[in-house]
Amino acid sequence: MATEPSAVVRADVALVGAGAAGIYAALSAARAGAEVVLVSGSPLAASASYWAQGGVAAALDASDSVADHVADTLRAGRGLSRASAVEALCAEAPERVRDLIELGVSFDADRTGALALGLEGGHSARRVAHAGGSATGRRITRQLSALAATHPRVRVLEGASAAALWMVGGSCVGLACEPARAGSPPCPSGVLVSATILATGGAAALWRRTTNPRGAIGAGMTLAHSAGARLADLELIQFHPTALVSPTDRDGFLITEAIRGEGALLLDAGGERFVDELAPRDVVALAVREQMIETGADSVGLDLREVDMTRFPNIREALVESGINPAVDLVPVAPAAHYTIGGIATDLEGRSSLPGLYAVGECACTGLHGANRLASNSLAECIVFAHRAVAALASEPEPPEASAAGAPPPAGPSPVPPAETRAALWGLAGLQRTPEGLEQLTADPFPLARRIALSALARRESRGVHQRTDAPALDSALDGLHTVTAGEAEPLLEHWS
Ligand SMILES: Cc1cc2nc3c(=O)[nH]c(=O)nc-3n(C[C@H](O)[C@H](O)[C@H](O)COP(=O)(O)OP(=O)(O)OC[C@H]3O[C@@H](n4cnc5c(N)ncnc54)[C@H](O)[C@@H]3O)c2cc1C
């Protein structure tokens, strides 16, 4: 029987977000026998997962090793990675990729039928599995969502938004729902569960120039923060060096690292190379910014003329739509906010600081990426940590009876930033930060922007993606220390326990 729109539904697990992390967690929980509610605010194409071009990093090749993947990830993380999270990711990613293959995701293979693994910036081996060339995210999310939509133990609430976390006695027992936008179908007013898993994606679209879909505004971080959960490393936002500069709505379109692995070059105004194109992202992004400041130009040139673009059909299509012929023209590119390293602080099973509340994927911060994410480690993170969180759910207590839980809570603070906040974050918390700019940002009307500014002020050094003009060097005394913030308290620098 259909549920009344206003009714509260009960299940074992609620997943919020239908990107790679949310759908894979939903399927994993359902396969383990749990009754799952998957709350998805947007259509599939609006998730960052759908847009992912590069692929999934996993030490799958006979010539590669988990130890090498660990070493590359730690090197990119610049002394800030949580080693146990790195080891979990690298050890478990191969098995999770094999699981995706069993679930029907068709990764690209070479002539012998073996996975065709790509090389990307910061990786010392070919270890990035692609699907459909640069359509990896699209292939993964399409296949997983088709399975979730037809799974008898997964109930999908499409067009429903998590409006608040439902807290009883300091524990999270579910969430309040509302239609995501005018015209969305009616939805239950609340979901009561043993465990709530936020998989709401990152916050890079809080910055004015971004590679992310508009919905990547850290909604899960706002939900968790207003319920009292700890957030970590909010100052660490990765800027991608090669986002398209275009007067069309394709501005910010990401041109994957993988293309640099296949020979694309970055050229200055005089047509000369100025950086090792396969250096880690923070190094390449800063070099591009420096070139732009030196020349006063709004972009540098990405030379794709020698690249076989049949391997990157969606990039070719986007460029042609923007009036650029990559066989002839240099492609104008510049950095854009791309990946949220920080997020809801979790342990290695996705547990947040609030009982009953978990977070996985880009909205979570396990400490895995340290001060700089290695390319293609985030889709791997989505599937590895979603799997680990689901394995931990068995220990959660039954949800309270509806009579004991009361009514679902009212909607919390809006997660949508004002336009001025996006401009302020871009101007004051971009690739290079000044203490004066960050101080100014602490007065922003949007709470998450204020927490980002305070975290950036607390980290008095330059490391990886966080660069401060007043503290231009890495301070080794801060190795392994993460900024942790909850409520209105000042962020603290802490080691993970
Ligand atoms: C252009 C681009 C290319 C990338 N390429 C790669 C790559 O090649 N390899 C790689 O490893 N990583 C890549 N990344 C990063 C990677 O795609 C993301 O880190 C990852 O997909 C995040 O997945 P997720 O499931 O955590 O979140 P998302 O995929 O962002 O999904 C979050 C979902 O939560 C929903 N949601 C949010 N708030 C609410 C709410 N309140 N209620 C209900 N639903 C809500 C959103 O609508 C969305 O559907 C790329 C990112 C971008 C933007």
XYZ file of C-alpha atoms and ligand atoms in Angstrom:
550
model
C 0.000 0.000 0.000
C 1.329 3.466 -0.868
C 2.439 5.614 2.072
C 0.485 8.778 2.799
C 2.674 11.750 1.781
C 2.763 13.100 5.324
C 3.434 9.759 7.026
C 6.654 8.760 8.725
C 8.271 5.666 7.202
C 10.413 3.178 9.131
C 13.360 1.306 7.706
C 16.746 -0.024 8.799
C 18.888 2.543 7.006
C 18.346 5.932 5.396
C 20.756 7.081 2.713
C 20.778 10.750 1.801
C 22.219 11.400 -1.665
C 22.255 9.343 -4.843
C 25.822 9.832 -6.037
C 28.302 6.958 -6.169
C 28.653 6.765 -2.375
C 24.926 6.861 -1.621
C 23.760 4.417 -4.263
C 26.573 1.956 -3.601
C 25.883 2.110 0.163
C 22.154 1.631 -0.459
C 22.785 -1.404 -2.631
C 25.361 -2.837 -0.242
C 22.974 -2.494 2.700
C 20.094 -4.003 0.723
C 22.266 -6.904 -0.443
C 23.080 -7.517 3.248
C 19.345 -7.806 3.984
C 18.535 -4.277 5.267
C 15.420 -2.305 4.363
C 16.733 0.931 2.853
C 15.270 4.341 2.089
C 17.309 6.341 -0.442
C 16.533 10.064 -0.327
C 17.651 11.843 -3.473
C 17.164 15.552 -3.827
C 18.127 15.788 -7.464
C 17.969 13.827 -10.664
C 21.018 11.680 -11.288
C 22.749 14.036 -13.701
C 23.060 16.630 -10.957
C 25.529 14.589 -8.876
C 29.276 15.102 -9.059
C 29.573 11.333 -9.432
C 27.698 11.455 -12.731
C 30.179 14.054 -13.974
C 33.346 12.177 -12.960
C 35.575 11.798 -15.973
C 38.880 10.327 -14.847
C 38.094 7.069 -13.126
C 38.598 4.917 -10.059
C 42.092 4.418 -8.610
C 42.916 0.874 -7.489
C 46.133 -1.163 -7.547
C 44.802 -3.765 -9.954
C 47.720 -4.215 -12.320
C 50.230 -7.008 -11.708
C 53.056 -4.461 -11.869
C 51.379 -2.207 -9.271
C 51.001 -2.697 -5.514
C 48.883 -1.503 -2.602
C 52.098 -0.213 -1.005
C 52.813 1.997 -4.040
C 49.248 3.341 -4.020
C 49.637 4.083 -0.299
C 52.967 5.851 -0.912
C 51.529 8.012 -3.725
C 48.473 8.952 -1.647
C 50.597 9.872 1.373
C 52.977 11.903 -0.823
C 50.050 13.899 -2.246
C 48.636 14.396 1.286
C 51.743 16.350 2.422
C 52.042 14.947 5.939
C 48.405 15.440 6.827
C 46.849 12.132 5.769
C 45.409 9.741 8.318
C 47.590 6.734 7.519
C 44.985 4.157 8.597
C 42.424 5.658 6.184
C 44.958 5.614 3.344
C 45.795 1.970 4.044
C 42.103 1.010 4.144
C 41.416 2.767 0.855
C 44.358 1.319 -1.033
C 43.972 -2.218 0.324
C 40.231 -2.424 -0.334
C 39.804 -0.471 -3.589
C 40.701 -3.449 -5.865
C 38.015 -5.649 -4.297
C 35.415 -2.902 -4.531
C 36.211 -2.332 -8.227
C 35.780 -6.068 -8.798
C 32.411 -5.786 -7.021
C 31.373 -2.958 -9.367
C 32.286 -5.215 -12.293
C 30.141 -8.002 -10.797
C 27.317 -5.485 -10.474
C 27.565 -4.896 -14.205
C 29.719 -1.761 -14.518
C 31.630 -2.216 -17.710
C 35.142 -0.790 -17.353
C 37.324 -0.265 -20.430
C 39.480 -3.250 -21.371
C 42.477 -3.713 -23.629
C 42.676 -6.164 -26.538
C 43.405 -9.075 -24.182
C 40.318 -8.306 -22.098
C 42.356 -6.991 -19.131
C 41.335 -3.655 -17.581
C 42.892 -0.754 -19.524
C 44.336 1.231 -16.623
C 45.214 4.911 -17.089
C 48.009 7.058 -15.668
C 47.090 10.265 -13.829
C 48.941 13.071 -12.084
C 50.657 12.010 -8.830
C 50.280 8.253 -9.509
C 53.493 6.287 -10.048
C 51.703 3.514 -11.964
C 48.847 2.982 -14.385
C 46.053 2.344 -11.875
C 42.971 4.296 -12.914
C 40.058 2.224 -14.211
C 37.854 4.065 -16.726
C 34.442 3.273 -18.147
C 33.471 4.629 -21.540
C 36.711 6.658 -21.717
C 35.910 9.852 -19.850
C 32.343 8.799 -18.977
C 33.286 6.752 -15.892
C 30.963 8.475 -13.406
C 28.044 8.351 -15.806
C 28.499 4.605 -16.395
C 28.855 3.789 -12.687
C 25.903 5.862 -11.459
C 23.625 4.712 -14.291
C 24.283 1.048 -13.623
C 24.063 1.305 -9.824
C 20.936 3.435 -9.890
C 19.211 1.005 -12.275
C 19.924 -1.772 -9.766
C 18.828 0.324 -6.770
C 15.601 1.399 -8.474
C 14.531 -2.213 -8.957
C 15.858 -3.708 -5.718
C 12.961 -4.941 -3.581
C 14.563 -3.676 -0.339
C 15.430 -0.171 -1.611
C 12.760 2.487 -1.543
C 13.839 5.529 -3.553
C 12.375 8.911 -2.589
C 13.303 10.847 -5.714
C 12.893 14.601 -5.577
C 12.918 14.497 -1.758
C 15.322 16.536 0.287
C 16.624 15.854 3.787
C 15.564 19.020 5.593
C 16.871 18.216 9.101
C 18.334 15.366 11.089
C 15.930 13.804 13.551
C 17.630 13.797 16.944
C 16.274 12.014 20.034
C 18.287 12.079 23.255
C 21.477 13.085 21.438
C 21.218 10.267 18.858
C 20.245 10.557 15.219
C 17.165 8.417 14.561
C 16.484 9.543 10.989
C 15.568 12.677 9.146
C 12.828 15.061 8.193
C 11.991 15.147 4.467
C 10.423 17.713 2.217
C 9.910 17.931 -1.547
C 13.202 19.202 -3.007
C 11.576 21.887 -5.119
C 8.221 23.164 -6.371
C 6.744 20.407 -8.532
C 8.613 17.564 -6.777
C 6.351 14.664 -5.794
C 4.980 14.551 -2.245
C 7.181 12.607 0.157
C 6.967 11.218 3.690
C 7.506 13.861 6.361
C 10.147 11.767 8.078
C 12.157 8.567 8.013
C 12.860 6.672 11.282
C 15.842 4.334 11.092
C 18.638 2.613 13.005
C 21.271 4.499 11.047
C 21.302 7.549 8.802
C 24.092 7.802 6.244
C 24.780 11.183 4.680
C 26.225 10.865 1.164
C 25.382 14.380 0.087
C 28.580 15.236 -1.796
C 30.965 18.148 -1.526
C 30.805 21.908 -1.219
C 32.906 23.161 -4.141
C 29.928 24.985 -5.674
C 30.043 27.348 -2.693
C 32.939 28.936 -4.611
C 31.960 31.125 -7.548
C 34.163 29.375 -10.102
C 33.685 25.606 -9.841
C 33.806 22.360 -11.797
C 30.920 20.981 -9.714
C 27.169 20.811 -10.298
C 25.290 23.680 -8.649
C 23.925 21.389 -5.944
C 27.383 20.706 -4.464
C 26.883 23.242 -1.664
C 27.765 21.121 1.359
C 24.116 20.516 2.296
C 25.045 17.466 4.375
C 27.655 19.477 6.262
C 25.035 22.106 7.082
C 22.615 19.378 8.247
C 25.260 17.675 10.388
C 26.659 20.911 11.800
C 23.257 22.183 12.848
C 22.627 18.866 14.657
C 25.934 19.311 16.522
C 28.264 16.971 14.581
C 31.961 17.713 14.277
C 33.290 18.932 10.930
C 36.971 18.675 9.987
C 39.508 20.261 7.629
C 37.027 22.694 6.076
C 39.869 24.939 4.885
C 41.108 22.203 2.543
C 39.405 22.676 -0.805
C 41.115 21.418 -3.926
C 41.281 23.632 -7.001
C 41.464 21.799 -10.307
C 44.050 23.391 -12.602
C 42.312 22.828 -15.924
C 38.693 23.983 -15.992
C 37.462 25.453 -19.261
C 37.239 29.257 -19.511
C 34.289 30.053 -21.739
C 31.627 32.736 -22.138
C 29.110 29.887 -22.570
C 27.436 27.933 -19.759
C 30.238 25.393 -20.173
C 32.515 27.700 -18.159
C 34.148 25.596 -15.414
C 33.752 22.357 -17.399
C 36.507 20.084 -16.169
C 39.164 18.773 -18.515
C 40.442 15.677 -16.823
C 43.999 14.980 -15.699
C 43.779 11.738 -17.633
C 44.128 13.770 -20.815
C 47.449 15.117 -19.532
C 48.432 11.494 -18.899
C 47.829 10.971 -22.623
C 50.094 13.845 -23.691
C 48.171 17.129 -23.323
C 50.505 20.082 -22.605
C 50.033 23.316 -20.678
C 51.445 26.300 -22.570
C 52.110 29.900 -21.542
C 51.331 32.954 -23.673
C 54.577 32.373 -25.636
C 53.646 28.741 -26.394
C 56.204 27.327 -23.888
C 55.580 24.659 -21.259
C 55.841 26.025 -17.708
C 55.038 23.071 -15.430
C 55.251 19.284 -15.278
C 51.700 18.484 -16.397
C 51.642 15.309 -14.263
C 52.682 16.991 -11.000
C 50.037 16.905 -8.216
C 47.047 19.191 -8.689
C 48.010 21.837 -6.142
C 51.391 22.322 -7.832
C 49.870 22.586 -11.314
C 47.034 24.881 -10.137
C 49.452 27.303 -8.459
C 51.714 27.329 -11.531
C 48.720 28.149 -13.748
C 47.640 30.931 -11.377
C 51.175 32.375 -11.353
C 51.226 32.436 -15.170
C 47.864 34.211 -15.225
C 49.073 36.835 -12.730
C 52.328 37.372 -14.697
C 50.579 37.851 -18.025
C 47.311 39.380 -16.816
C 45.466 36.752 -18.888
C 42.357 34.954 -17.621
C 43.613 31.558 -18.813
C 46.549 29.494 -20.086
C 46.472 27.199 -23.133
C 45.879 23.459 -22.961
C 47.275 21.836 -26.094
C 45.255 18.759 -27.064
C 46.391 18.697 -30.687
C 48.415 15.491 -30.290
C 45.841 13.715 -28.107
C 43.561 11.017 -29.484
C 40.258 12.693 -28.613
C 38.213 9.633 -29.563
C 39.198 8.407 -26.073
C 37.545 11.471 -24.495
C 34.292 11.840 -26.425
C 32.380 13.911 -23.850
C 35.257 16.401 -23.547
C 35.482 16.740 -27.305
C 31.720 17.280 -27.455
C 31.773 19.967 -24.725
C 34.639 21.808 -26.438
C 32.972 21.723 -29.834
C 29.756 23.015 -28.223
C 31.807 25.894 -26.813
C 33.167 26.723 -30.278
C 36.618 25.154 -29.742
C 38.147 22.604 -32.125
C 40.724 20.716 -30.015
C 42.466 19.403 -33.147
C 43.413 22.981 -34.053
C 42.812 25.411 -31.164
C 44.502 25.748 -27.795
C 41.872 25.301 -25.080
C 41.702 28.206 -22.563
C 41.800 26.798 -19.019
C 42.133 28.159 -15.473
C 41.732 26.753 -11.948
C 38.297 26.248 -10.360
C 37.109 24.901 -6.984
C 36.822 21.169 -7.435
C 36.920 18.906 -4.409
C 36.067 19.276 -0.712
C 38.748 17.485 1.275
C 37.158 18.433 4.584
C 33.659 17.567 5.728
C 31.812 15.663 8.430
C 34.501 14.140 10.676
C 34.211 10.347 10.687
C 36.042 7.260 11.802
C 37.063 4.593 9.304
C 33.561 3.070 9.346
C 31.907 6.374 8.508
C 30.647 7.079 12.055
C 30.269 10.783 12.775
C 30.564 12.257 16.272
C 26.765 11.789 16.720
C 25.437 8.291 17.537
C 23.399 6.876 14.640
C 24.783 9.352 12.086
C 27.247 8.232 9.407
C 28.795 10.070 6.477
C 30.497 8.650 3.381
C 31.874 9.985 0.111
C 32.820 13.589 -0.467
C 30.701 14.986 2.403
C 32.806 12.990 4.890
C 36.285 13.677 6.167
C 38.185 10.535 7.148
C 41.556 12.291 6.861
C 42.316 10.125 3.822
C 43.317 12.923 1.454
C 45.499 14.861 3.858
C 46.210 18.295 2.399
C 45.756 17.293 -1.241
C 43.617 14.618 -2.871
C 45.263 12.317 -5.356
C 43.358 12.142 -8.648
C 40.728 9.370 -8.862
C 40.991 8.487 -5.183
C 37.552 9.945 -4.479
C 35.376 7.522 -6.434
C 37.462 4.798 -4.796
C 36.773 6.467 -1.430
C 33.016 6.482 -2.155
C 32.845 2.737 -2.681
C 35.399 1.643 -0.068
C 34.004 3.727 2.799
C 30.361 3.124 1.815
C 31.093 -0.593 2.088
C 32.848 -0.150 5.448
C 29.970 1.939 6.846
C 27.396 -0.649 5.820
C 29.450 -3.399 7.481
C 29.326 -1.390 10.732
C 25.524 -0.949 10.754
C 24.786 -4.309 12.322
C 25.760 -2.912 15.727
C 23.176 -0.086 15.590
C 20.113 -0.328 17.891
C 16.555 -0.567 16.566
C 14.970 2.816 15.787
C 12.588 4.149 18.443
C 8.865 3.610 18.034
C 7.176 6.526 16.260
C 5.255 7.288 19.471
C 8.520 7.684 21.405
C 10.277 9.700 18.691
C 7.562 12.352 18.442
C 7.144 14.333 15.223
C 9.944 14.878 12.700
C 11.802 18.148 13.384
C 11.157 21.325 11.399
C 13.494 22.168 8.502
C 16.923 23.384 9.616
C 18.879 26.339 8.237
C 18.889 26.711 4.452
C 21.976 25.109 2.869
C 21.797 27.479 -0.112
C 24.398 30.269 0.008
C 23.675 33.823 -1.088
C 25.434 34.822 -4.350
C 27.709 37.170 -2.375
C 29.001 34.241 -0.327
C 30.102 32.410 -3.481
C 31.978 35.510 -4.641
C 33.472 36.027 -1.177
C 34.750 32.459 -0.913
C 36.308 32.705 -4.368
C 37.960 36.027 -3.575
C 38.945 35.446 0.059
C 39.424 31.677 0.409
C 40.764 30.824 -3.045
C 44.133 29.434 -4.125
C 46.018 31.986 -2.020
C 44.668 33.355 1.240
C 45.577 36.404 3.287
C 44.775 36.673 7.013
C 42.911 39.937 6.336
C 40.734 38.283 3.684
C 39.979 35.330 5.947
C 39.106 37.672 8.831
C 36.676 39.441 6.512
C 35.106 36.091 5.604
C 34.453 35.278 9.275
C 31.663 37.900 9.126
C 29.917 36.245 6.143
C 26.171 35.667 6.654
C 26.453 32.003 5.577
C 27.480 29.793 8.558
C 29.506 27.266 6.543
C 31.557 30.073 4.965
C 32.344 31.379 8.449
C 33.466 27.904 9.587
C 35.677 27.633 6.486
C 37.285 31.016 7.240
C 37.879 30.153 10.902
C 39.426 26.795 9.965
C 41.686 28.485 7.407
C 42.780 31.013 10.031
C 43.505 28.208 12.501
C 45.889 26.526 10.036
C 48.754 29.028 10.148
C 50.894 27.491 7.408
C 50.879 26.687 3.691
C 50.404 23.029 2.906
C 48.982 21.332 -0.189
C 45.796 23.072 -1.269
C 45.901 25.570 1.629
C 48.244 28.457 0.779
C 48.617 31.524 2.998
C 50.621 34.580 1.971
C 51.579 35.346 5.593
C 52.783 31.775 6.322
C 54.180 30.586 2.999
C 55.905 27.427 4.256
C 54.737 24.100 5.610
C 55.091 23.956 9.405
C 56.157 20.430 10.303
C 54.901 20.979 13.865
C 51.408 20.767 12.325
C 52.020 17.386 10.626
C 48.996 15.139 11.150
C 46.949 17.873 12.861
C 43.405 18.398 11.577
C 41.145 21.379 12.170
C 38.014 20.195 13.936
C 35.015 22.430 14.521
C 31.590 21.972 16.122
C 28.828 24.451 16.836
C 30.089 27.992 17.296
C 33.315 26.932 19.033
C 36.696 27.984 17.605
C 38.247 25.235 15.460
C 40.824 23.106 17.276
C 43.880 21.438 15.761
C 43.778 17.747 16.702
C 45.280 14.386 15.797
C 42.731 11.736 14.796
C 42.202 9.379 17.680
C 33.646 17.269 -13.091
C 34.135 16.316 -12.061
C 34.968 15.265 -12.419
C 35.442 14.369 -11.452
N 36.209 13.306 -11.849
C 36.584 12.387 -10.920
C 37.270 11.212 -11.298
O 37.505 10.972 -12.455
N 37.637 10.339 -10.336
C 37.361 10.538 -9.019
O 37.727 9.707 -8.179
N 36.684 11.638 -8.644
C 36.285 12.553 -9.557
N 35.591 13.657 -9.156
C 35.176 13.753 -7.755
C 34.064 12.725 -7.517
O 33.214 12.719 -8.625
C 33.292 13.049 -6.275
O 34.145 13.214 -5.177
C 32.325 11.919 -5.953
O 31.603 11.571 -7.090
C 31.398 12.337 -4.844
O 30.412 11.362 -4.759
P 29.344 11.424 -3.614
O 28.477 10.220 -3.804
O 30.006 11.621 -2.315
O 28.515 12.777 -3.911
P 27.733 13.273 -5.213
O 28.043 12.440 -6.384
O 27.947 14.729 -5.322
O 26.221 13.020 -4.833
C 25.609 13.743 -3.801
C 24.110 13.612 -3.946
O 23.481 14.061 -2.751
C 22.307 14.769 -3.091
N 21.951 15.653 -1.968
C 22.680 16.665 -1.440
N 22.030 17.214 -0.409
C 20.862 16.537 -0.276
C 19.762 16.637 0.618
N 19.715 17.545 1.611
N 18.709 15.787 0.461
C 18.731 14.848 -0.522
N 19.748 14.703 -1.390
C 20.798 15.535 -1.268
C 22.723 15.530 -4.349
O 21.604 15.933 -5.071
C 23.552 14.463 -5.072
O 22.738 13.652 -5.863
C 35.091 14.558 -10.099
C 34.261 15.612 -9.735
C 33.771 16.477 -10.712
C 32.866 17.599 -10.305
